[in-house]
GROMACS .gro file of C-alpha atoms in nm:
model
  201
    1MET     CA    1  -1.086   0.509  -0.446
    2THR     CA    2  -0.905   0.833  -0.362
    3LYS     CA    3  -0.590   0.865  -0.156
    4ASN     CA    4  -0.775   1.021   0.138
    5GLU     CA    5  -1.032   0.742   0.139
    6PHE     CA    6  -0.758   0.480   0.125
    7LEU     CA    7  -0.569   0.641   0.414
    8SER     CA    8  -0.881   0.665   0.630
    9ARG     CA    9  -0.943   0.293   0.579
   10PHE     CA   10  -0.581   0.192   0.620
   11HIS     CA   11  -0.527   0.365   0.955
   12HIS     CA   12  -0.777   0.189   1.178
   13ALA     CA   13  -0.778  -0.001   1.505
   14ARG     CA   14  -0.923  -0.330   1.383
   15THR     CA   15  -0.728  -0.655   1.406
   16ILE     CA   16  -0.714  -0.809   1.060
   17PRO     CA   17  -0.653  -1.181   1.019
   18THR     CA   18  -0.364  -1.250   0.784
   19GLU     CA   19  -0.367  -1.507   0.506
   20PRO     CA   20  -0.218  -1.852   0.576
   21ASP     CA   21   0.155  -1.855   0.507
   22TYR     CA   22   0.413  -2.134   0.494
   23PRO     CA   23   0.468  -2.285   0.843
   24LEU     CA   24   0.845  -2.264   0.889
   25HIS     CA   25   0.980  -2.477   1.173
   26SER     CA   26   1.266  -2.238   1.245
   27ALA     CA   27   1.334  -1.870   1.187
   28GLY     CA   28   1.339  -1.765   0.823
   29LYS     CA   29   1.558  -1.510   0.648
   30PRO     CA   30   1.431  -1.154   0.705
   31ALA     CA   31   1.315  -0.972   0.393
   32ALA     CA   32   1.091  -0.683   0.292
   33VAL     CA   33   0.904  -0.551  -0.011
   34LEU     CA   34   0.740  -0.224  -0.102
   35MET     CA   35   0.383  -0.220  -0.233
   36PRO     CA   36   0.411   0.100  -0.441
   37MET     CA   37   0.093   0.307  -0.467
   38LEU     CA   38   0.044   0.560  -0.747
   39GLU     CA   39  -0.213   0.840  -0.767
   40ARG     CA   40  -0.322   0.958  -1.111
   41ARG     CA   41  -0.606   1.206  -1.157
   42GLY     CA   42  -0.740   1.122  -0.813
   43GLN     CA   43  -0.744   0.745  -0.868
   44LEU     CA   44  -0.506   0.488  -0.723
   45SER     CA   45  -0.311   0.205  -0.880
   46MET     CA   46  -0.037  -0.029  -0.767
   47LEU     CA   47   0.296  -0.088  -0.939
   48PHE     CA   48   0.432  -0.439  -0.999
   49THR     CA   49   0.760  -0.561  -1.143
   50LEU     CA   50   0.819  -0.853  -1.377
   51ARG     CA   51   1.138  -1.029  -1.277
   52SER     CA   52   1.401  -1.089  -1.543
   53ARG     CA   53   1.376  -1.432  -1.705
   54HIS     CA   54   1.743  -1.524  -1.659
   55LEU     CA   55   1.730  -1.506  -1.278
   56LYS     CA   56   1.797  -1.825  -1.081
   57HIS     CA   57   1.499  -1.780  -0.848
   58HIS     CA   58   1.143  -1.673  -0.941
   59ALA     CA   59   1.243  -1.587  -1.299
   60GLY     CA   60   0.968  -1.418  -1.499
   61GLN     CA   61   0.734  -1.388  -1.203
   62VAL     CA   62   0.536  -1.083  -1.098
   63SER     CA   63   0.657  -0.930  -0.775
   64PHE     CA   64   0.696  -0.615  -0.571
   65PRO     CA   65   1.037  -0.447  -0.544
   66GLY     CA   66   1.219  -0.590  -0.245
   67GLY     CA   67   1.453  -0.856  -0.120
   68LYS     CA   68   1.646  -0.994   0.175
   69GLN     CA   69   1.778  -0.777   0.455
   70GLU     CA   70   2.147  -0.696   0.423
   71PRO     CA   71   2.381  -0.642   0.723
   72SER     CA   72   2.408  -0.273   0.630
   73ASP     CA   73   2.030  -0.220   0.653
   74ASN     CA   74   1.920  -0.052   0.976
   75ASN     CA   75   1.581  -0.222   0.964
   76LEU     CA   76   1.341  -0.391   0.724
   77LEU     CA   77   1.197  -0.060   0.606
   78THR     CA   78   1.549   0.035   0.498
   79THR     CA   79   1.562  -0.296   0.310
   80ALA     CA   80   1.238  -0.227   0.122
   81LEU     CA   81   1.342   0.127   0.027
   82ARG     CA   82   1.696   0.026  -0.074
   83GLU     CA   83   1.573  -0.258  -0.293
   84THR     CA   84   1.312  -0.031  -0.454
   85HIS     CA   85   1.583   0.222  -0.537
   86GLU     CA   86   1.811  -0.048  -0.678
   87GLU     CA   87   1.544  -0.229  -0.881
   88ILE     CA   88   1.333   0.053  -1.027
   89GLY     CA   89   1.529   0.369  -0.948
   90VAL     CA   90   1.283   0.536  -0.710
   91HIS     CA   91   1.471   0.726  -0.437
   92PRO     CA   92   1.354   0.674  -0.076
   93GLN     CA   93   1.285   1.048  -0.046
   94CYS     CA   94   1.021   1.007  -0.321
   95ILE     CA   95   0.823   0.748  -0.121
   96GLU     CA   96   0.568   0.826   0.150
   97VAL     CA   97   0.551   0.508   0.357
   98ILE     CA   98   0.219   0.484   0.541
   99GLY     CA   99   0.262   0.152   0.722
  100ASN     CA  100   0.314  -0.220   0.683
  101LEU     CA  101   0.120  -0.544   0.670
  102PRO     CA  102   0.187  -0.851   0.887
  103LEU     CA  103   0.496  -1.064   0.835
  104TYR     CA  104   0.447  -1.342   0.581
  105ARG     CA  105   0.656  -1.662   0.564
  106THR     CA  106   0.734  -1.818   0.227
  107VAL     CA  107   0.823  -2.167   0.107
  108SER     CA  108   1.168  -2.030   0.012
  109ARG     CA  109   1.223  -1.969   0.386
  110TYR     CA  110   1.190  -1.591   0.391
  111GLU     CA  111   0.999  -1.391   0.651
  112VAL     CA  112   0.874  -1.095   0.448
  113VAL     CA  113   0.731  -0.768   0.577
  114PRO     CA  114   0.534  -0.577   0.309
  115TYR     CA  115   0.540  -0.195   0.338
  116VAL     CA  116   0.279   0.024   0.170
  117GLY     CA  117   0.393   0.356   0.030
  118PHE     CA  118   0.287   0.629  -0.211
  119VAL     CA  119   0.538   0.711  -0.485
  120GLN     CA  120   0.584   1.076  -0.574
  121MET     CA  121   0.448   1.171  -0.914
  122PRO     CA  122   0.536   1.217  -1.195
  123LEU     CA  123   0.673   0.865  -1.196
  124GLU     CA  124   1.035   0.839  -1.304
  125LEU     CA  125   1.175   0.487  -1.321
  126ILE     CA  126   1.521   0.351  -1.397
  127LEU     CA  127   1.499  -0.026  -1.418
  128ASP     CA  128   1.785  -0.255  -1.323
  129THR     CA  129   1.741  -0.484  -1.621
  130ASN     CA  130   1.953  -0.749  -1.452
  131GLU     CA  131   1.665  -0.799  -1.205
  132VAL     CA  132   1.358  -0.634  -1.357
  133GLU     CA  133   1.234  -0.698  -1.710
  134SER     CA  134   0.943  -0.452  -1.699
  135VAL     CA  135   0.682  -0.289  -1.476
  136PHE     CA  136   0.305  -0.252  -1.501
  137GLU     CA  137   0.022  -0.091  -1.307
  138VAL     CA  138  -0.310  -0.234  -1.190
  139PRO     CA  139  -0.602  -0.019  -1.065
  140LEU     CA  140  -0.633  -0.053  -0.690
  141ASN     CA  141  -1.011  -0.104  -0.706
  142PHE     CA  142  -0.954  -0.408  -0.928
  143LEU     CA  143  -0.693  -0.555  -0.693
  144LEU     CA  144  -0.903  -0.512  -0.381
  145ASP     CA  145  -1.213  -0.670  -0.534
  146LYS     CA  146  -1.208  -1.032  -0.415
  147ASN     CA  147  -1.418  -1.132  -0.714
  148ASN     CA  148  -1.091  -1.094  -0.906
  149HIS     CA  149  -0.901  -1.328  -0.671
  150PHE     CA  150  -0.883  -1.691  -0.779
  151ILE     CA  151  -0.794  -1.964  -0.528
  152HIS     CA  152  -0.611  -2.290  -0.594
  153TRP     CA  153  -0.597  -2.528  -0.301
  154VAL     CA  154  -0.281  -2.730  -0.247
  155THR     CA  155  -0.221  -3.007   0.007
  156ARG     CA  156   0.084  -2.991   0.230
  157LYS     CA  157   0.277  -3.286   0.366
  158ASN     CA  158   0.064  -3.288   0.681
  159ALA     CA  159  -0.247  -3.318   0.462
  160GLN     CA  160  -0.353  -2.963   0.552
  161GLN     CA  161  -0.500  -2.767   0.264
  162HIS     CA  162  -0.349  -2.430   0.184
  163PRO     CA  163  -0.486  -2.156  -0.048
  164VAL     CA  164  -0.268  -2.010  -0.323
  165TYR     CA  165  -0.411  -1.689  -0.467
  166PHE     CA  166  -0.403  -1.574  -0.828
  167ILE     CA  167  -0.501  -1.235  -0.971
  168LYS     CA  168  -0.507  -1.205  -1.349
  169TRP     CA  169  -0.463  -0.865  -1.513
  170HIS     CA  170  -0.461  -0.875  -1.893
  171ASP     CA  171  -0.163  -1.098  -1.985
  172GLN     CA  172  -0.005  -1.086  -1.638
  173VAL     CA  173  -0.073  -1.329  -1.353
  174ILE     CA  174  -0.002  -1.216  -0.996
  175TRP     CA  175   0.028  -1.514  -0.765
  176GLY     CA  176   0.204  -1.662  -0.463
  177ALA     CA  177   0.326  -1.433  -0.187
  178THR     CA  178   0.270  -1.122  -0.402
  179ALA     CA  179  -0.099  -1.205  -0.445
  180ALA     CA  180  -0.121  -1.292  -0.075
  181PHE     CA  181   0.006  -0.944   0.015
  182VAL     CA  182  -0.266  -0.793  -0.203
  183ARG     CA  183  -0.523  -1.021  -0.041
  184VAL     CA  184  -0.420  -0.909   0.309
  185LEU     CA  185  -0.442  -0.545   0.202
  186SER     CA  186  -0.790  -0.615   0.069
  187ASN     CA  187  -0.887  -0.764   0.406
  188HIS     CA  188  -0.734  -0.465   0.582
  189ILE     CA  189  -0.938  -0.195   0.411
  190ALA     CA  190  -1.254  -0.390   0.326
  191SER     CA  191  -1.542  -0.141   0.320
  192ASP     CA  192  -1.789  -0.374   0.492
  193ALA     CA  193  -1.562  -0.419   0.795
  194TYR     CA  194  -1.453  -0.057   0.789
  195SER     CA  195  -1.805   0.077   0.818
  196SER     CA  196  -1.845  -0.069   1.167
  197ALA     CA  197  -1.493  -0.004   1.294
  198ASN     CA  198  -1.346   0.260   1.518
  199THR     CA  199  -1.099   0.450   1.305
  200ILE     CA  200  -0.788   0.644   1.396
  201PHE     CA  201  -0.732   0.982   1.234
   0.00000   0.00000   0.00000
């Protein structure tokens, strides 16, 4: 998938159902992540981080750069760009943000807004090794193919079943909220739904 094709599918007027999130009974802590898109030789991939293994929360898990909103952040987009700069060294001026996906609530009581943005190439990263152990890329076509999404059903306290998504790429496993963000993006630009939609250019 090329960048132009991705953009034409992303900017449409359809209402896309989000994936089930965790039903918080009161307001969660606001947070944001960036879903970094890379274009190499006309093809797209997405960048993921592997969190450092000494961290107290989510150690060793695959994630997107991001975190909780700080009082100094003007908005959640500022949060996503600041955290991306701090974690992997990409300056906000090197990111073309094209939009965001719906808010997603997590079991750790965060209300996360994922932003989608293209990172300027060539890619120059400076990792904060206190938070990020390494990074890796996954082809976008692989991520958006639901045949590569595995579902594990868990039962909540109210006996309601809830899907947890997993996406395996070589020796890495993307799961939890990060995989849910990818799943929502897949829903958003699905070619079968897109073909019958009214698009905005």
